[in-house]
């Protein structure tokens, strides 16, 4: 059989290169979106499953066999999971959970399509007339293999391969044209402002250099210099190949991912991208920008399950996707040149009767810039990371407000089991599930009875727990696959069976990697009392150092920039986030002068927990005096809602003439917007907020919308058994730094972020009151911004602490 394919390239470079999996996912999916046969194993579990299968094969078996073939201007390539020359058998290995009989027909068809494309590639490479194809399904939980086989003739496989290529070629040509137009336009992209702000050019230059060098950069840049635009602009300029390397040795980036901790950060990025795309007198820049939104916020039918028998937007999803996908591209690159943000995506998706959330997931493959939450890259099942690895992209990351990443990553890699939730589930569970739940409940009950108090940490997971949890998860998997819509009785009892299933899976995954970077602890809801039912127990696998989980994510990106106004001390973030040793550092000087911010320290005041009741009257006196001397709008920050409310009530009683309003627990987006809307130009009043909360960072109130702030705490985390365990583990890992890494640095980071709300532009003037005598300590002052200058001591009426 000749090695070439009709229409193959004659030594010319291909117009487009596509992976086998991506080709088949584009051409071979049909029918309904169906998530009943879920969840899939994680990437790490998939790799381990492939290894387990191939380890069972005999001598001569070949693993990860590189193959490729050309059709027209398209090159298709990939790595076949397994090839047994002696048996003339090619294996496509898939890992799964649950009963394979419940797998949807369109998912099975997709797997066969991949196997047949690889079948042609192996036939062409080895001049075979026929080959045996095997789909090998490996159950992650039971370790059992299910093998489906077919014998295929080379001509039939060749015809199948060519058909898939023909269906992809038009899209590939469109993508190549887009890439060329995008790179040409970005190579000539001008900065969209008349001039860089002070410090902004230094930031942009550093971002561009690390992008070309393929390094990680930590950039500490003060509020107000335009960090969003100052990082996006240079990274977009790094998308085209380096013009200084005409030999093609320095290709550009494939994708830019802007990762934010909160919704306002995403909005700022989208606004900056909109300004970058504008070209006066021309069509907008040919740059595809996509916003990813959480599933619960994008779902149109939250009362329905994600399959065609339940949700109308899942019915026929794969059949309607090609038209919707092309419409999305046309909307971006047409005369209007829209950004595909949440609202635009919703409109487009509903016009084509497809799910907005899953349309966005599919468009992630074709966007140049994706704006989304941290979890889309750093979570264990992160979409953008998985696509980057699968497609071999050179990705550039921009991590906005990166000081938030440690706590977010800790949450991503922590998991809990709650005996109270188990108790509720046992009451309503179907008979097949009650016994596994009871066994797990007994395990937790044994642990509860062994505790010496209401909290205890352990060096290892309790004996037998993981095995019992595996059994429970297997039973839950079978039940949920058979009944994807939860029984009404379960919902009415307030228990979330599916939620518990995902919690249990997360716990098992983290248990496999448990080590000194984490701790396992048990907490009782209340002390055991005679005559009272046993207290619920929460068993938690608690991440302390995210570095082992995040280090592979930095390695998967070509370049990454972490930026924030508060990244000091540098080693604290680098140690906990697992940054590469060669990471660069930039500390952009502040454009603000000490004279813009008058800083006072209340040297006679303590806000320690035991002193808080006595501190209320002195704090109220400071607030009232400052407001009387300079009426205007202020923010007052406190360490908790309880402390906030105590001082708020005291101010209302002593000074009812001072307008005051307070942040409430669990404020939704409209309520947060209403709170900020009270800060009008020329207005007067004091807004009470929680330090580290929604109003302590990421908000912009320039001019006289905010003329001062009061910070009534050092922001140190509470000294409690959990934080003390974290301190001990951090001390063991980073000797001499346990206290600072647990308490001091996180607290003062919140203070600096909150104080940063006051001065936003070179024209702003304001006042900052640091309401605790500990702010006068030398070691504390060393961690505050140098441009604040010397703080004037301020009197705080009341007892000395």
PDB file of C-alpha atoms in Angstrom, residues 40-323:
ATOM      1  CA  UNK A  40     -15.178  11.117  34.065  1.00  0.00           C
ATOM      2  CA  UNK A  41     -11.947  10.281  35.871  1.00  0.00           C
ATOM      3  CA  UNK A  42      -9.510  13.142  36.310  1.00  0.00           C
ATOM      4  CA  UNK A  43      -6.570  13.559  33.968  1.00  0.00           C
ATOM      5  CA  UNK A  44      -4.232  12.034  36.554  1.00  0.00           C
ATOM      6  CA  UNK A  45      -6.569   9.089  37.032  1.00  0.00           C
ATOM      7  CA  UNK A  46      -6.781   8.655  33.265  1.00  0.00           C
ATOM      8  CA  UNK A  47      -2.999   8.524  32.962  1.00  0.00           C
ATOM      9  CA  UNK A  48      -2.802   6.022  35.812  1.00  0.00           C
ATOM     10  CA  UNK A  49      -5.553   3.933  34.209  1.00  0.00           C
ATOM     11  CA  UNK A  50      -3.742   3.841  30.872  1.00  0.00           C
ATOM     12  CA  UNK A  51      -0.605   2.775  32.685  1.00  0.00           C
ATOM     13  CA  UNK A  52      -2.448  -0.007  34.494  1.00  0.00           C
ATOM     14  CA  UNK A  53      -3.834  -1.396  31.218  1.00  0.00           C
ATOM     15  CA  UNK A  54      -0.590  -1.250  29.254  1.00  0.00           C
ATOM     16  CA  UNK A  55       1.352  -2.796  32.147  1.00  0.00           C
ATOM     17  CA  UNK A  56      -0.772  -5.926  31.702  1.00  0.00           C
ATOM     18  CA  UNK A  57       0.308  -6.366  28.091  1.00  0.00           C
ATOM     19  CA  UNK A  58       3.069  -8.711  26.984  1.00  0.00           C
ATOM     20  CA  UNK A  59       6.547  -8.225  25.481  1.00  0.00           C
ATOM     21  CA  UNK A  60       6.695  -6.282  22.239  1.00  0.00           C
ATOM     22  CA  UNK A  61       3.639  -4.194  23.092  1.00  0.00           C
ATOM     23  CA  UNK A  62       4.220  -0.546  22.112  1.00  0.00           C
ATOM     24  CA  UNK A  63       2.828   2.372  24.118  1.00  0.00           C
ATOM     25  CA  UNK A  64       2.080   5.950  23.030  1.00  0.00           C
ATOM     26  CA  UNK A  65       2.957   5.298  19.378  1.00  0.00           C
ATOM     27  CA  UNK A  66       3.399   8.594  17.435  1.00  0.00           C
ATOM     28  CA  UNK A  67       1.501   8.575  14.126  1.00  0.00           C
ATOM     29  CA  UNK A  68       0.554  11.138  11.497  1.00  0.00           C
ATOM     30  CA  UNK A  69      -0.856  11.458   7.995  1.00  0.00           C
ATOM     31  CA  UNK A  70      -1.665  14.290   5.600  1.00  0.00           C
ATOM     32  CA  UNK A  71      -4.809  14.962   3.619  1.00  0.00           C
ATOM     33  CA  UNK A  72      -4.753  17.958   1.342  1.00  0.00           C
ATOM     34  CA  UNK A  73      -3.438  20.814   3.435  1.00  0.00           C
ATOM     35  CA  UNK A  74      -4.303  19.098   6.704  1.00  0.00           C
ATOM     36  CA  UNK A  75      -1.924  17.115   8.879  1.00  0.00           C
ATOM     37  CA  UNK A  76      -3.513  14.756  11.423  1.00  0.00           C
ATOM     38  CA  UNK A  77      -1.324  13.482  14.221  1.00  0.00           C
ATOM     39  CA  UNK A  78      -1.527  11.824  17.580  1.00  0.00           C
ATOM     40  CA  UNK A  79      -0.246   9.037  19.783  1.00  0.00           C
ATOM     41  CA  UNK A  80      -1.996   5.697  19.685  1.00  0.00           C
ATOM     42  CA  UNK A  81      -2.479   4.320  23.208  1.00  0.00           C
ATOM     43  CA  UNK A  82      -1.223   0.846  22.376  1.00  0.00           C
ATOM     44  CA  UNK A  83      -0.028  -1.243  19.420  1.00  0.00           C
ATOM     45  CA  UNK A  84       0.621  -4.981  19.489  1.00  0.00           C
ATOM     46  CA  UNK A  85       2.474  -5.875  16.258  1.00  0.00           C
ATOM     47  CA  UNK A  86       2.320  -9.600  16.970  1.00  0.00           C
ATOM     48  CA  UNK A  87      -1.457  -9.569  17.276  1.00  0.00           C
ATOM     49  CA  UNK A  88      -1.877  -6.835  14.625  1.00  0.00           C
ATOM     50  CA  UNK A  89      -4.036  -5.033  17.166  1.00  0.00           C
ATOM     51  CA  UNK A  90      -4.363  -1.320  17.887  1.00  0.00           C
ATOM     52  CA  UNK A  91      -5.891  -0.336  21.230  1.00  0.00           C
ATOM     53  CA  UNK A  92      -7.738   2.864  22.133  1.00  0.00           C
ATOM     54  CA  UNK A  93      -7.919   2.978  25.949  1.00  0.00           C
ATOM     55  CA  UNK A  94     -10.658   4.864  27.812  1.00  0.00           C
ATOM     56  CA  UNK A  95     -11.078   5.139  31.572  1.00  0.00           C
ATOM     57  CA  UNK A  96     -14.499   5.376  33.168  1.00  0.00           C
ATOM     58  CA  UNK A  97     -16.635   5.016  36.268  1.00  0.00           C
ATOM     59  CA  UNK A  98     -20.018   3.324  36.609  1.00  0.00           C
ATOM     60  CA  UNK A  99     -21.862   0.801  34.462  1.00  0.00           C
ATOM     61  CA  UNK A 100     -20.532   0.922  30.898  1.00  0.00           C
ATOM     62  CA  UNK A 101     -23.908  -0.239  29.593  1.00  0.00           C
ATOM     63  CA  UNK A 102     -25.255   3.222  30.448  1.00  0.00           C
ATOM     64  CA  UNK A 103     -22.775   5.019  28.206  1.00  0.00           C
ATOM     65  CA  UNK A 104     -24.564   7.071  25.548  1.00  0.00           C
ATOM     66  CA  UNK A 105     -24.460   5.911  21.929  1.00  0.00           C
ATOM     67  CA  UNK A 106     -22.909   9.170  20.709  1.00  0.00           C
ATOM     68  CA  UNK A 107     -20.060   8.875  23.219  1.00  0.00           C
ATOM     69  CA  UNK A 108     -19.343   5.319  22.067  1.00  0.00           C
ATOM     70  CA  UNK A 109     -19.440   6.475  18.436  1.00  0.00           C
ATOM     71  CA  UNK A 110     -16.872   9.174  19.220  1.00  0.00           C
ATOM     72  CA  UNK A 111     -14.519   6.590  20.721  1.00  0.00           C
ATOM     73  CA  UNK A 112     -14.856   4.317  17.684  1.00  0.00           C
ATOM     74  CA  UNK A 113     -14.130   7.280  15.409  1.00  0.00           C
ATOM     75  CA  UNK A 114     -10.832   7.886  17.212  1.00  0.00           C
ATOM     76  CA  UNK A 115      -9.933   4.201  16.992  1.00  0.00           C
ATOM     77  CA  UNK A 116     -10.672   4.119  13.239  1.00  0.00           C
ATOM     78  CA  UNK A 117      -8.602   7.202  12.501  1.00  0.00           C
ATOM     79  CA  UNK A 118      -5.692   5.687  14.403  1.00  0.00           C
ATOM     80  CA  UNK A 119      -6.410   2.467  12.541  1.00  0.00           C
ATOM     81  CA  UNK A 120      -5.755   4.166   9.208  1.00  0.00           C
ATOM     82  CA  UNK A 121      -2.638   5.902  10.541  1.00  0.00           C
ATOM     83  CA  UNK A 122      -1.156   2.578  11.682  1.00  0.00           C
ATOM     84  CA  UNK A 123      -2.107   0.903   8.402  1.00  0.00           C
ATOM     85  CA  UNK A 124      -0.422   3.637   6.406  1.00  0.00           C
ATOM     86  CA  UNK A 125       2.696   3.627   8.598  1.00  0.00           C
ATOM     87  CA  UNK A 126       3.119  -0.168   8.424  1.00  0.00           C
ATOM     88  CA  UNK A 127       1.580  -0.864   4.962  1.00  0.00           C
ATOM     89  CA  UNK A 128      -1.115  -3.073   6.485  1.00  0.00           C
ATOM     90  CA  UNK A 129      -4.113  -4.423   4.580  1.00  0.00           C
ATOM     91  CA  UNK A 130      -6.208  -4.800   7.724  1.00  0.00           C
ATOM     92  CA  UNK A 131      -5.973  -4.330  11.481  1.00  0.00           C
ATOM     93  CA  UNK A 132      -7.879  -5.355  14.589  1.00  0.00           C
ATOM     94  CA  UNK A 133      -9.190  -2.342  16.499  1.00  0.00           C
ATOM     95  CA  UNK A 134      -9.947  -2.607  20.200  1.00  0.00           C
ATOM     96  CA  UNK A 135     -11.767  -0.177  22.465  1.00  0.00           C
ATOM     97  CA  UNK A 136     -10.491  -0.964  25.950  1.00  0.00           C
ATOM     98  CA  UNK A 137     -12.644   0.489  28.740  1.00  0.00           C
ATOM     99  CA  UNK A 138     -10.918   0.467  32.122  1.00  0.00           C
ATOM    100  CA  UNK A 139     -13.039   0.992  35.245  1.00  0.00           C
ATOM    101  CA  UNK A 140     -11.066   3.208  37.625  1.00  0.00           C
ATOM    102  CA  UNK A 141     -12.938   1.903  40.670  1.00  0.00           C
ATOM    103  CA  UNK A 142     -13.066  -1.855  39.961  1.00  0.00           C
ATOM    104  CA  UNK A 143      -9.849  -2.048  37.834  1.00  0.00           C
ATOM    105  CA  UNK A 144     -11.748  -4.253  35.354  1.00  0.00           C
ATOM    106  CA  UNK A 145     -11.345  -4.088  31.560  1.00  0.00           C
ATOM    107  CA  UNK A 146     -14.153  -4.281  29.027  1.00  0.00           C
ATOM    108  CA  UNK A 147     -12.822  -4.848  25.500  1.00  0.00           C
ATOM    109  CA  UNK A 148     -14.787  -4.237  22.285  1.00  0.00           C
ATOM    110  CA  UNK A 149     -13.127  -5.277  19.016  1.00  0.00           C
ATOM    111  CA  UNK A 150     -13.637  -5.095  15.278  1.00  0.00           C
ATOM    112  CA  UNK A 151     -11.506  -6.105  12.317  1.00  0.00           C
ATOM    113  CA  UNK A 152     -11.197  -3.295   9.797  1.00  0.00           C
ATOM    114  CA  UNK A 153      -9.891  -3.289   6.217  1.00  0.00           C
ATOM    115  CA  UNK A 154      -7.407  -0.578   5.279  1.00  0.00           C
ATOM    116  CA  UNK A 155      -9.491   0.842   2.367  1.00  0.00           C
ATOM    117  CA  UNK A 156     -12.492   1.320   4.637  1.00  0.00           C
ATOM    118  CA  UNK A 157     -10.347   3.002   7.291  1.00  0.00           C
ATOM    119  CA  UNK A 158      -8.790   5.237   4.645  1.00  0.00           C
ATOM    120  CA  UNK A 159     -12.215   6.291   3.409  1.00  0.00           C
ATOM    121  CA  UNK A 160     -13.343   7.033   6.968  1.00  0.00           C
ATOM    122  CA  UNK A 161     -10.196   9.098   7.626  1.00  0.00           C
ATOM    123  CA  UNK A 162     -10.609  11.108   4.432  1.00  0.00           C
ATOM    124  CA  UNK A 163     -14.264  11.784   5.177  1.00  0.00           C
ATOM    125  CA  UNK A 164     -13.399  13.236   8.596  1.00  0.00           C
ATOM    126  CA  UNK A 165     -10.650  15.349   7.026  1.00  0.00           C
ATOM    127  CA  UNK A 166     -12.941  16.743   4.319  1.00  0.00           C
ATOM    128  CA  UNK A 167     -15.460  17.791   6.940  1.00  0.00           C
ATOM    129  CA  UNK A 168     -12.771  19.555   8.943  1.00  0.00           C
ATOM    130  CA  UNK A 169     -10.811  21.196   6.111  1.00  0.00           C
ATOM    131  CA  UNK A 170     -13.102  24.182   5.575  1.00  0.00           C
ATOM    132  CA  UNK A 171     -12.962  25.044   9.252  1.00  0.00           C
ATOM    133  CA  UNK A 172      -9.188  24.510   9.283  1.00  0.00           C
ATOM    134  CA  UNK A 173      -8.755  26.906   6.364  1.00  0.00           C
ATOM    135  CA  UNK A 174     -10.889  29.485   8.153  1.00  0.00           C
ATOM    136  CA  UNK A 175      -8.818  29.038  11.322  1.00  0.00           C
ATOM    137  CA  UNK A 176      -5.530  29.420   9.448  1.00  0.00           C
ATOM    138  CA  UNK A 177      -6.780  32.610   7.796  1.00  0.00           C
ATOM    139  CA  UNK A 178      -7.917  33.937  11.157  1.00  0.00           C
ATOM    140  CA  UNK A 179      -4.568  33.141  12.763  1.00  0.00           C
ATOM    141  CA  UNK A 180      -2.686  34.932   9.994  1.00  0.00           C
ATOM    142  CA  UNK A 181      -4.946  38.004  10.178  1.00  0.00           C
ATOM    143  CA  UNK A 182      -4.790  38.022  13.971  1.00  0.00           C
ATOM    144  CA  UNK A 183      -1.014  37.845  14.095  1.00  0.00           C
ATOM    145  CA  UNK A 184      -0.587  40.518  11.427  1.00  0.00           C
ATOM    146  CA  UNK A 185      -2.916  42.879  13.259  1.00  0.00           C
ATOM    147  CA  UNK A 186      -1.349  42.236  16.673  1.00  0.00           C
ATOM    148  CA  UNK A 187       2.165  42.781  15.317  1.00  0.00           C
ATOM    149  CA  UNK A 188       1.102  46.357  14.521  1.00  0.00           C
ATOM    150  CA  UNK A 189      -1.084  46.846  17.611  1.00  0.00           C
ATOM    151  CA  UNK A 190      -0.683  50.296  19.138  1.00  0.00           C
ATOM    152  CA  UNK A 191      -1.244  51.055  22.806  1.00  0.00           C
ATOM    153  CA  UNK A 192      -4.860  52.285  23.045  1.00  0.00           C
ATOM    154  CA  UNK A 193      -4.082  55.304  25.256  1.00  0.00           C
ATOM    155  CA  UNK A 194      -2.230  58.501  24.370  1.00  0.00           C
ATOM    156  CA  UNK A 195       0.569  57.507  26.748  1.00  0.00           C
ATOM    157  CA  UNK A 196       1.513  54.924  29.346  1.00  0.00           C
ATOM    158  CA  UNK A 197       0.871  55.807  32.959  1.00  0.00           C
ATOM    159  CA  UNK A 198       3.790  56.038  35.362  1.00  0.00           C
ATOM    160  CA  UNK A 199       5.021  52.513  35.990  1.00  0.00           C
ATOM    161  CA  UNK A 200       2.760  50.992  33.340  1.00  0.00           C
ATOM    162  CA  UNK A 201       5.472  50.895  30.665  1.00  0.00           C
ATOM    163  CA  UNK A 202       7.871  49.102  33.055  1.00  0.00           C
ATOM    164  CA  UNK A 203       5.192  46.515  33.748  1.00  0.00           C
ATOM    165  CA  UNK A 204       4.348  46.034  30.065  1.00  0.00           C
ATOM    166  CA  UNK A 205       7.997  45.658  29.107  1.00  0.00           C
ATOM    167  CA  UNK A 206       8.615  43.010  31.767  1.00  0.00           C
ATOM    168  CA  UNK A 207       5.515  41.038  30.701  1.00  0.00           C
ATOM    169  CA  UNK A 208       6.623  41.043  27.059  1.00  0.00           C
ATOM    170  CA  UNK A 209      10.145  39.908  27.888  1.00  0.00           C
ATOM    171  CA  UNK A 210       9.081  36.967  30.063  1.00  0.00           C
ATOM    172  CA  UNK A 211       6.522  35.939  27.428  1.00  0.00           C
ATOM    173  CA  UNK A 212       9.228  35.717  24.778  1.00  0.00           C
ATOM    174  CA  UNK A 213      11.570  33.947  27.200  1.00  0.00           C
ATOM    175  CA  UNK A 214       8.954  31.471  28.427  1.00  0.00           C
ATOM    176  CA  UNK A 215       9.249  32.394  32.108  1.00  0.00           C
ATOM    177  CA  UNK A 216       7.036  33.213  35.080  1.00  0.00           C
ATOM    178  CA  UNK A 217       6.851  36.776  36.406  1.00  0.00           C
ATOM    179  CA  UNK A 218       5.655  38.033  39.773  1.00  0.00           C
ATOM    180  CA  UNK A 219       4.748  41.697  39.344  1.00  0.00           C
ATOM    181  CA  UNK A 220       3.891  43.813  42.359  1.00  0.00           C
ATOM    182  CA  UNK A 221       2.373  46.969  40.952  1.00  0.00           C
ATOM    183  CA  UNK A 222       0.457  49.604  42.912  1.00  0.00           C
ATOM    184  CA  UNK A 223      -3.187  50.375  42.495  1.00  0.00           C
ATOM    185  CA  UNK A 224      -3.972  52.949  39.862  1.00  0.00           C
ATOM    186  CA  UNK A 225      -1.252  52.345  37.257  1.00  0.00           C
ATOM    187  CA  UNK A 226      -3.518  50.301  34.968  1.00  0.00           C
ATOM    188  CA  UNK A 227      -2.332  46.738  35.624  1.00  0.00           C
ATOM    189  CA  UNK A 228      -5.074  45.138  33.519  1.00  0.00           C
ATOM    190  CA  UNK A 229      -4.180  47.002  30.327  1.00  0.00           C
ATOM    191  CA  UNK A 230      -0.496  46.964  31.215  1.00  0.00           C
ATOM    192  CA  UNK A 231      -0.442  43.155  31.204  1.00  0.00           C
ATOM    193  CA  UNK A 232      -2.933  42.385  28.435  1.00  0.00           C
ATOM    194  CA  UNK A 233      -1.363  44.655  25.831  1.00  0.00           C
ATOM    195  CA  UNK A 234       2.152  43.120  25.935  1.00  0.00           C
ATOM    196  CA  UNK A 235       0.857  39.563  26.071  1.00  0.00           C
ATOM    197  CA  UNK A 236      -1.277  40.185  22.981  1.00  0.00           C
ATOM    198  CA  UNK A 237       1.827  41.543  21.271  1.00  0.00           C
ATOM    199  CA  UNK A 238       3.506  38.233  22.132  1.00  0.00           C
ATOM    200  CA  UNK A 239       0.879  36.179  20.274  1.00  0.00           C
ATOM    201  CA  UNK A 240       2.583  36.628  16.849  1.00  0.00           C
ATOM    202  CA  UNK A 241       6.026  35.066  16.290  1.00  0.00           C
ATOM    203  CA  UNK A 242       8.979  37.121  17.468  1.00  0.00           C
ATOM    204  CA  UNK A 243       9.839  39.399  14.507  1.00  0.00           C
ATOM    205  CA  UNK A 244      13.493  39.413  15.575  1.00  0.00           C
ATOM    206  CA  UNK A 245      13.787  35.686  14.809  1.00  0.00           C
ATOM    207  CA  UNK A 246      13.134  35.385  11.087  1.00  0.00           C
ATOM    208  CA  UNK A 247      14.110  31.701  11.123  1.00  0.00           C
ATOM    209  CA  UNK A 248      10.917  30.831  12.992  1.00  0.00           C
ATOM    210  CA  UNK A 249      12.797  29.709  16.106  1.00  0.00           C
ATOM    211  CA  UNK A 250      10.614  31.885  18.349  1.00  0.00           C
ATOM    212  CA  UNK A 251       6.949  31.096  17.634  1.00  0.00           C
ATOM    213  CA  UNK A 252       4.341  33.181  19.347  1.00  0.00           C
ATOM    214  CA  UNK A 253       1.695  32.213  21.840  1.00  0.00           C
ATOM    215  CA  UNK A 254      -1.390  30.270  20.813  1.00  0.00           C
ATOM    216  CA  UNK A 255      -3.727  31.460  23.546  1.00  0.00           C
ATOM    217  CA  UNK A 256      -3.973  34.024  26.331  1.00  0.00           C
ATOM    218  CA  UNK A 257      -5.926  33.136  29.473  1.00  0.00           C
ATOM    219  CA  UNK A 258      -6.870  35.977  31.806  1.00  0.00           C
ATOM    220  CA  UNK A 259      -7.697  34.436  35.184  1.00  0.00           C
ATOM    221  CA  UNK A 260      -9.478  36.489  37.852  1.00  0.00           C
ATOM    222  CA  UNK A 261     -10.592  35.777  41.402  1.00  0.00           C
ATOM    223  CA  UNK A 262     -13.847  37.725  41.211  1.00  0.00           C
ATOM    224  CA  UNK A 263     -16.423  39.030  38.737  1.00  0.00           C
ATOM    225  CA  UNK A 264     -15.185  42.681  38.812  1.00  0.00           C
ATOM    226  CA  UNK A 265     -11.748  41.484  37.708  1.00  0.00           C
ATOM    227  CA  UNK A 266     -13.252  39.742  34.690  1.00  0.00           C
ATOM    228  CA  UNK A 267     -15.249  42.841  33.810  1.00  0.00           C
ATOM    229  CA  UNK A 268     -12.143  45.031  33.911  1.00  0.00           C
ATOM    230  CA  UNK A 269     -10.360  42.597  31.600  1.00  0.00           C
ATOM    231  CA  UNK A 270     -13.256  42.532  29.133  1.00  0.00           C
ATOM    232  CA  UNK A 271     -13.412  46.331  29.115  1.00  0.00           C
ATOM    233  CA  UNK A 272      -9.661  46.525  28.463  1.00  0.00           C
ATOM    234  CA  UNK A 273      -9.924  43.988  25.650  1.00  0.00           C
ATOM    235  CA  UNK A 274     -12.778  45.951  24.096  1.00  0.00           C
ATOM    236  CA  UNK A 275     -10.577  49.059  24.007  1.00  0.00           C
ATOM    237  CA  UNK A 276      -7.704  47.071  22.497  1.00  0.00           C
ATOM    238  CA  UNK A 277      -9.938  45.707  19.734  1.00  0.00           C
ATOM    239  CA  UNK A 278     -11.142  49.151  18.649  1.00  0.00           C
ATOM    240  CA  UNK A 279      -9.472  50.521  15.504  1.00  0.00           C
ATOM    241  CA  UNK A 280     -10.808  53.932  14.455  1.00  0.00           C
ATOM    242  CA  UNK A 281     -11.992  53.866  10.862  1.00  0.00           C
ATOM    243  CA  UNK A 282     -11.419  50.109  10.574  1.00  0.00           C
ATOM    244  CA  UNK A 283     -13.111  46.876  11.521  1.00  0.00           C
ATOM    245  CA  UNK A 284     -12.341  45.731  15.059  1.00  0.00           C
ATOM    246  CA  UNK A 285      -9.125  43.806  15.682  1.00  0.00           C
ATOM    247  CA  UNK A 286      -9.616  40.155  14.576  1.00  0.00           C
ATOM    248  CA  UNK A 287      -9.297  38.848  18.112  1.00  0.00           C
ATOM    249  CA  UNK A 288     -11.703  36.272  19.518  1.00  0.00           C
ATOM    250  CA  UNK A 289     -12.448  37.060  23.160  1.00  0.00           C
ATOM    251  CA  UNK A 290     -14.547  34.664  25.247  1.00  0.00           C
ATOM    252  CA  UNK A 291     -15.817  34.930  28.818  1.00  0.00           C
ATOM    253  CA  UNK A 292     -16.351  31.719  30.772  1.00  0.00           C
ATOM    254  CA  UNK A 293     -19.097  31.791  33.396  1.00  0.00           C
ATOM    255  CA  UNK A 294     -19.858  29.324  36.179  1.00  0.00           C
ATOM    256  CA  UNK A 295     -22.384  26.671  35.292  1.00  0.00           C
ATOM    257  CA  UNK A 296     -24.912  27.693  37.960  1.00  0.00           C
ATOM    258  CA  UNK A 297     -24.897  31.274  36.605  1.00  0.00           C
ATOM    259  CA  UNK A 298     -25.162  30.265  32.948  1.00  0.00           C
ATOM    260  CA  UNK A 299     -27.764  27.492  33.242  1.00  0.00           C
ATOM    261  CA  UNK A 300     -31.145  28.340  31.661  1.00  0.00           C
ATOM    262  CA  UNK A 301     -32.970  25.365  33.199  1.00  0.00           C
ATOM    263  CA  UNK A 302     -31.573  24.701  36.692  1.00  0.00           C
ATOM    264  CA  UNK A 303     -34.540  22.433  37.443  1.00  0.00           C
ATOM    265  CA  UNK A 304     -33.628  20.032  34.633  1.00  0.00           C
ATOM    266  CA  UNK A 305     -30.894  17.421  34.211  1.00  0.00           C
ATOM    267  CA  UNK A 306     -28.199  17.761  31.544  1.00  0.00           C
ATOM    268  CA  UNK A 307     -29.484  15.328  28.935  1.00  0.00           C
ATOM    269  CA  UNK A 308     -31.857  15.476  26.001  1.00  0.00           C
ATOM    270  CA  UNK A 309     -34.735  13.703  27.725  1.00  0.00           C
ATOM    271  CA  UNK A 310     -34.882  16.471  30.318  1.00  0.00           C
ATOM    272  CA  UNK A 311     -33.448  19.745  28.981  1.00  0.00           C
ATOM    273  CA  UNK A 312     -34.518  21.201  25.617  1.00  0.00           C
ATOM    274  CA  UNK A 313     -31.121  22.904  25.216  1.00  0.00           C
ATOM    275  CA  UNK A 314     -29.351  19.543  25.564  1.00  0.00           C
ATOM    276  CA  UNK A 315     -31.622  17.873  23.009  1.00  0.00           C
ATOM    277  CA  UNK A 316     -29.797  17.728  19.675  1.00  0.00           C
ATOM    278  CA  UNK A 317     -26.951  19.859  21.086  1.00  0.00           C
ATOM    279  CA  UNK A 318     -24.211  18.244  18.979  1.00  0.00           C
ATOM    280  CA  UNK A 319     -26.312  18.480  15.819  1.00  0.00           C
ATOM    281  CA  UNK A 320     -26.890  22.219  16.284  1.00  0.00           C
ATOM    282  CA  UNK A 321     -23.415  23.026  17.582  1.00  0.00           C
ATOM    283  CA  UNK A 322     -21.707  23.503  14.149  1.00  0.00           C
ATOM    284  CA  UNK A 323     -24.145  26.248  13.151  1.00  0.00           C
TER     285      UNK A 323
END
